[in-house]
Coordinates of C-alpha atoms in Angstrom, one line a residue:
X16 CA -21.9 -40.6 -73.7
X17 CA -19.0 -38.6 -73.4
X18 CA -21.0 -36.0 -71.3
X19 CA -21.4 -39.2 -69.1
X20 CA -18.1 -40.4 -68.7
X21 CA -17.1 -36.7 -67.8
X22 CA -19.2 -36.5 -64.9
X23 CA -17.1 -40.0 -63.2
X24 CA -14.2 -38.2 -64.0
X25 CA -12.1 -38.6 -60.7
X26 CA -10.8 -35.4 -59.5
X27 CA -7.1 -34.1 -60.3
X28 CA -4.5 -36.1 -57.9
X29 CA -2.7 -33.5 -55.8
X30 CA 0.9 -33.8 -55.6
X31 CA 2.1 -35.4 -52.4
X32 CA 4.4 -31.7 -51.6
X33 CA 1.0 -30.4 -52.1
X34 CA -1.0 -31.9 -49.5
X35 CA 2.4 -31.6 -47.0
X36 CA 2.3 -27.6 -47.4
X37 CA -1.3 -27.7 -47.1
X38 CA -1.0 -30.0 -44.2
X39 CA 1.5 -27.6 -42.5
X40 CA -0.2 -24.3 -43.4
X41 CA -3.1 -24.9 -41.1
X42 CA -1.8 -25.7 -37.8
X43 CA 1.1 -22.7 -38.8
X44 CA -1.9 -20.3 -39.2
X45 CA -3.6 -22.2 -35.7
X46 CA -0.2 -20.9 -34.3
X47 CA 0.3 -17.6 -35.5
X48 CA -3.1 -16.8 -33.7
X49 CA -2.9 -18.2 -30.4
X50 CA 0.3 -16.4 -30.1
X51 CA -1.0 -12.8 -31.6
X52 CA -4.1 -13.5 -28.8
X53 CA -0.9 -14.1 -25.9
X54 CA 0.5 -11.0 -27.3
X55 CA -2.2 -9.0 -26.8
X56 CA -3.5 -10.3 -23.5
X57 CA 0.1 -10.0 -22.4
X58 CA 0.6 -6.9 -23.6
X59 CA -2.9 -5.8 -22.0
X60 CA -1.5 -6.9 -18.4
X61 CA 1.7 -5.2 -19.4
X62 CA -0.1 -2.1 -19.9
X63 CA -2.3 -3.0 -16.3
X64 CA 0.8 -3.6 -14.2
X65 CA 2.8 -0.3 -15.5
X66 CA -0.7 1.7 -15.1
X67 CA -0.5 0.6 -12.0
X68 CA 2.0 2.9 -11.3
X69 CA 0.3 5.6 -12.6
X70 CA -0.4 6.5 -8.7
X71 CA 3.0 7.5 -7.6
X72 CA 4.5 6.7 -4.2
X73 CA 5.2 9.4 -2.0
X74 CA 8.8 10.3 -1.6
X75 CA 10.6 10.1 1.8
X76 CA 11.0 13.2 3.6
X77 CA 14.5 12.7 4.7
X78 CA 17.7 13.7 3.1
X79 CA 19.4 10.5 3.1
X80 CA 18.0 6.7 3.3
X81 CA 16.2 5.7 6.6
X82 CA 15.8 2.9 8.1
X83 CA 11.6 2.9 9.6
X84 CA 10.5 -0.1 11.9
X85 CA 6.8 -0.8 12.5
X86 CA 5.5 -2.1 15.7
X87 CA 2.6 -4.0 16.1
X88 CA -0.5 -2.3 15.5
X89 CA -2.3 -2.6 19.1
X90 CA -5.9 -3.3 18.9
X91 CA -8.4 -0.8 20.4
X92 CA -11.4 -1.7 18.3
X93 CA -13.4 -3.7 21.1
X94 CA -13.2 -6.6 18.5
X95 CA -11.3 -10.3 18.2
X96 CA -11.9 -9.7 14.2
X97 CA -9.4 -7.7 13.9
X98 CA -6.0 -9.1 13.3
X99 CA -3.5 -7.6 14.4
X100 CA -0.4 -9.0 12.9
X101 CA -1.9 -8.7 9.3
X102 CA -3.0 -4.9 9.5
X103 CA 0.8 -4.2 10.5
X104 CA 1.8 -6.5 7.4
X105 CA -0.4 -4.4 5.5
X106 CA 1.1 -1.1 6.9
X107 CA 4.7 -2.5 6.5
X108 CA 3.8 -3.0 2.5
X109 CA 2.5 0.6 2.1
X110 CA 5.9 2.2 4.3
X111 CA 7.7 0.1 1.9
X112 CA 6.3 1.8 -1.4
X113 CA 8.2 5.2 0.0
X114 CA 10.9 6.2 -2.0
X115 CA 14.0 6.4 0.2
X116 CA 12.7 4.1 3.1
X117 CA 14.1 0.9 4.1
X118 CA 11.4 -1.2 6.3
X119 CA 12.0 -3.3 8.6
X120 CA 10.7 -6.9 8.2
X121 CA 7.8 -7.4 11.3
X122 CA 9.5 -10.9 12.5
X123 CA 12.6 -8.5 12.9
X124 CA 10.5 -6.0 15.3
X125 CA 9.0 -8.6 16.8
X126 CA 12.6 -10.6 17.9
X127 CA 13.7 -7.2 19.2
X128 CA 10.4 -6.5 21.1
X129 CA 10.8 -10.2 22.9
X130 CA 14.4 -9.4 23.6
X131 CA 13.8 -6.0 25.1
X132 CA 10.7 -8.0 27.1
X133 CA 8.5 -5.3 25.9
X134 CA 4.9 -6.6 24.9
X135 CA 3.8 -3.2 23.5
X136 CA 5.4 0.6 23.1
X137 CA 3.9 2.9 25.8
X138 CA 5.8 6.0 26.1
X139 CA 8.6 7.3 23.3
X140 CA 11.7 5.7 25.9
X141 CA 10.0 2.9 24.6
X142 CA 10.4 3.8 21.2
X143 CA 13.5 5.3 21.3
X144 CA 15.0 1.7 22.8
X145 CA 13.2 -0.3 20.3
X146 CA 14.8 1.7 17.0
X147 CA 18.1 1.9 18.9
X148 CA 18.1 -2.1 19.2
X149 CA 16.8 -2.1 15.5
X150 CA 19.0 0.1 13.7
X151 CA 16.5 2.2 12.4
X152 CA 15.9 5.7 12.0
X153 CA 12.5 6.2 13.3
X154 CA 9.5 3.5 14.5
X155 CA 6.0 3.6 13.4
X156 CA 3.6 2.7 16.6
X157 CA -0.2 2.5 15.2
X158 CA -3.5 1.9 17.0
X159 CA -7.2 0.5 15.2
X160 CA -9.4 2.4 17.2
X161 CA -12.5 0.9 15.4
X162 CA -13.1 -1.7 12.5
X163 CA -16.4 -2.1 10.9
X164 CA -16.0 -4.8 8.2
X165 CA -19.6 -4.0 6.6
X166 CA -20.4 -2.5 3.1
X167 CA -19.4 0.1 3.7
X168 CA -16.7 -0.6 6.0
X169 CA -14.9 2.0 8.8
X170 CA -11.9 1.7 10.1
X171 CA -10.3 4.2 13.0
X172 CA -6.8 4.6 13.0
X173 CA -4.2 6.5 15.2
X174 CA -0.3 6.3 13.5
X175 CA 2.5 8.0 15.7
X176 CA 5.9 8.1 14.0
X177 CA 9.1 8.4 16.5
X178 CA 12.0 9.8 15.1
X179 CA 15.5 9.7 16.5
X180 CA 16.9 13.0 17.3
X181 CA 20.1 11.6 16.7
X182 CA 19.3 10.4 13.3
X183 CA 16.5 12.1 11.4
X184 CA 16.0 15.3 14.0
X185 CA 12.9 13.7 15.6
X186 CA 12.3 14.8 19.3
X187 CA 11.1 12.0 22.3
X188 CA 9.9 12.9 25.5
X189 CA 8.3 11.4 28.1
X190 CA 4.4 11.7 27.2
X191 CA 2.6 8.0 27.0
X192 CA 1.2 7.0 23.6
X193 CA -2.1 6.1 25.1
X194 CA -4.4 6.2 21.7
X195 CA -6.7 8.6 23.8
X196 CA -4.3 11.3 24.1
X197 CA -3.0 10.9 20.3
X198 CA -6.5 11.3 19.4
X199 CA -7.0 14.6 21.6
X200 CA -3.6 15.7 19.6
X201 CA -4.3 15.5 16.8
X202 CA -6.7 18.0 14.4
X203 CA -8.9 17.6 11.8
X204 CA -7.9 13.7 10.9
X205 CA -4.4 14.4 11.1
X206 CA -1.8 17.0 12.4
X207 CA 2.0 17.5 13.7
X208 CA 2.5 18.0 17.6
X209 CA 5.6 20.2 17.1
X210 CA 4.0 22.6 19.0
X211 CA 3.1 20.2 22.5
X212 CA 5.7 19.8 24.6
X213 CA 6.0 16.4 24.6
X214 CA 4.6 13.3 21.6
X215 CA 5.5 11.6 18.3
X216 CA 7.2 14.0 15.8
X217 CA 4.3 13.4 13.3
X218 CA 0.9 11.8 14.4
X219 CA -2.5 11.3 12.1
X220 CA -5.8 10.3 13.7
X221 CA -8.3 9.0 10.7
X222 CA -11.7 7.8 10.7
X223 CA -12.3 6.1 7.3
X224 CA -15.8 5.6 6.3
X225 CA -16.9 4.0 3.0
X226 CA -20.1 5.7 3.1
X227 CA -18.2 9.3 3.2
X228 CA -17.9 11.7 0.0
X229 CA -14.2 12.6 0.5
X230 CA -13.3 9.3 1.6
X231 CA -14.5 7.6 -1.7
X232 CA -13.0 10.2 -3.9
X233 CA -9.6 9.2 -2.2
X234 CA -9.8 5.5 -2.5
X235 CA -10.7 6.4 -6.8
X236 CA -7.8 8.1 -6.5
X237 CA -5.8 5.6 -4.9
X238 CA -7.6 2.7 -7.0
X239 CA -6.6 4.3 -11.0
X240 CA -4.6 1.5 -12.3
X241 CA -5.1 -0.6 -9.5
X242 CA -8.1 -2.7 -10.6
X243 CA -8.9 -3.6 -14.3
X244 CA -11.4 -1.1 -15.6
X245 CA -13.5 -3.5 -17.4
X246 CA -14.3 -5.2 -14.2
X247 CA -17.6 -4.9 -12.4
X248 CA -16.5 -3.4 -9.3
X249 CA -14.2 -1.4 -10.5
X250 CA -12.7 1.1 -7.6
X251 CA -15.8 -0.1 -5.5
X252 CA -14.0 -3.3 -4.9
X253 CA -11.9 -1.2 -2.2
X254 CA -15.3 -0.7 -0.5
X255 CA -16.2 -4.1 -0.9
X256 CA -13.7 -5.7 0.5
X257 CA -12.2 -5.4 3.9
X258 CA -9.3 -6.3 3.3
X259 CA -8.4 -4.4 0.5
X260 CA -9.7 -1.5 2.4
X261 CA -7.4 -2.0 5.1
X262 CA -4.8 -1.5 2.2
X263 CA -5.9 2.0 1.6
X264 CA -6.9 3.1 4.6
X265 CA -2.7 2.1 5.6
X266 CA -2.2 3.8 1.8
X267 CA -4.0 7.1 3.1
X268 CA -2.6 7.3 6.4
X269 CA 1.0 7.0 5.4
X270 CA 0.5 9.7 3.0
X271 CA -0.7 12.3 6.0
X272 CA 2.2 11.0 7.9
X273 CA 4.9 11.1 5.4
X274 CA 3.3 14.6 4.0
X275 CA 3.2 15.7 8.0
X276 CA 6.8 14.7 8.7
X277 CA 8.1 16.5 5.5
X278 CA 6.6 19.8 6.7
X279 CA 7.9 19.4 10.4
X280 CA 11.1 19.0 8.9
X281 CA 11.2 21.8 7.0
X282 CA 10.1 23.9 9.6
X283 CA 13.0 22.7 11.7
X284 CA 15.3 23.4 8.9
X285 CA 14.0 26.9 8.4
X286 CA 14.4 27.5 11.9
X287 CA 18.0 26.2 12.6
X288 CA 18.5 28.8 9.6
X289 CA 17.3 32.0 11.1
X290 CA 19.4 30.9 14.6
X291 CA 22.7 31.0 12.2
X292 CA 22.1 34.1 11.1
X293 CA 20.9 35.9 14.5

């Protein structure tokens, strides 16, 4: 009988403070994890965003600040696809990453192009008027020779840069910008006319295939810490994507350029040197 009244024995009554801490516990713990799970997924994009800069920007090759403006990229591709306007955004964002560069905004290019009545730059005059009126140190005139937004894509590129002789020791002469001849100039996807008598300081002429080995070992390059490595693309995105492969193809081009117009500069240095000490 006692066994029996044992087994209706209610169970012990938990003190009210008890239950509260009990209560509170659990949505504390609840907490506690869905902020440790921020925490890491933050710190996970932390560590995205600073590999991101794990590809560094090249560095200007002037001595001082300089002030670049872009002019509209002119469209030679045979197609109404390409968008003009956009590709030059896209160029402007890459000219921007250069340490030591100012660029001009393209609305500001733009106002000064309307002002000067000029619908496109032709011949360095051109260009030397349009920086004059802008401020800047040197313009950037590019031209999309060809634009193939397959998988995988092409794009044909010829980017001129004019510099001031009064600013940055550029030269201008009287030679047309006609993407034909800048194509003829240049050597080998990219080369300086310092030896022609007349042309940009620093021209590269590109044709960027998806399909080609060196090509895709330049945009893995360019894509380390620029996509999220446990994505299924991966650096093939840059491939997949038109758009995203105009941003490296601009990323590419500006590195010949800026690479191109650091060695003319030097040369031109070396040279004023030896004429001191003749």
């Amino acid at each position: 009988m006692t066994t029996a009244q044992r087994m209706f024995i209610a169970a012990p009554h938990r003190h009210p403070t008890v239950r509260a801490a009990i209560a509170w516990c659990v949505p504390a713990i609840l907490l506690v994890a869905a902020l440790t799970l921020i925490a890491f997924v933050v710190g996970g994009c932390g560590a995205f965003e600073k590999s991101a800069q794990s590809v560094p920007a090249p560095d200007s090759p002037y001595g001082a600040p300089a002030v670049i403006a872009v002019a509209p990229c002119r469209n030679e591709t045979g197609t109404t696809v390409f968008d003009e306007l956009e590709f030059t955004d896209a160029l402007v964002e890459q000219l921007q990453d250069v340490k030591g560069m100012v660029v001009l905004p393209t609305n500001r290019t733009l106002g000064a192009m309307r002002a000067l009545r000029l619908g496109s730059i032709d011949t360095p005059s051109q260009a030397f008027a349009l920086a004059s009126a802008l401020g800047a140190d040197a313009l950037v005139v590019s031209t999309a020779t060809a634009w193939e937004p397959y998988d995988p894509p092409k794009i044909g590129l010829v980017v001129a840069l004019f510099a001031r002789t009064d600013r940055v020791g550029g030269r201008l002469s009287a030679s047309r910008t006609d993407p034909q001849e800048l194509q003829e100039a240049a050597t080998d996807g990219g080369g300086s006319v310092e030896s022609f008598d007349s042309g940009p300081s620093a021209l590269v002429s590109a044709m960027l295939d998806g399909a080609d080995t060196a090509t895709r070992e330049r945009i893995k390059r360019y894509a380390e810490g620029r996509y999220d490595p446990v994505s299924g693309l991966g650096w093939r995105r840059y491939t997949a994507s038109m758009r995203l492969f105009a941003k490296f193809a601009c990323f590419d081009t500006v590195e010949q350029l800026i690479a191109l117009e650091r060695s003319r500069l030097a040369g031109l240095g070396a040279r004023q040197e030896m004429a001191q000490h003749r």
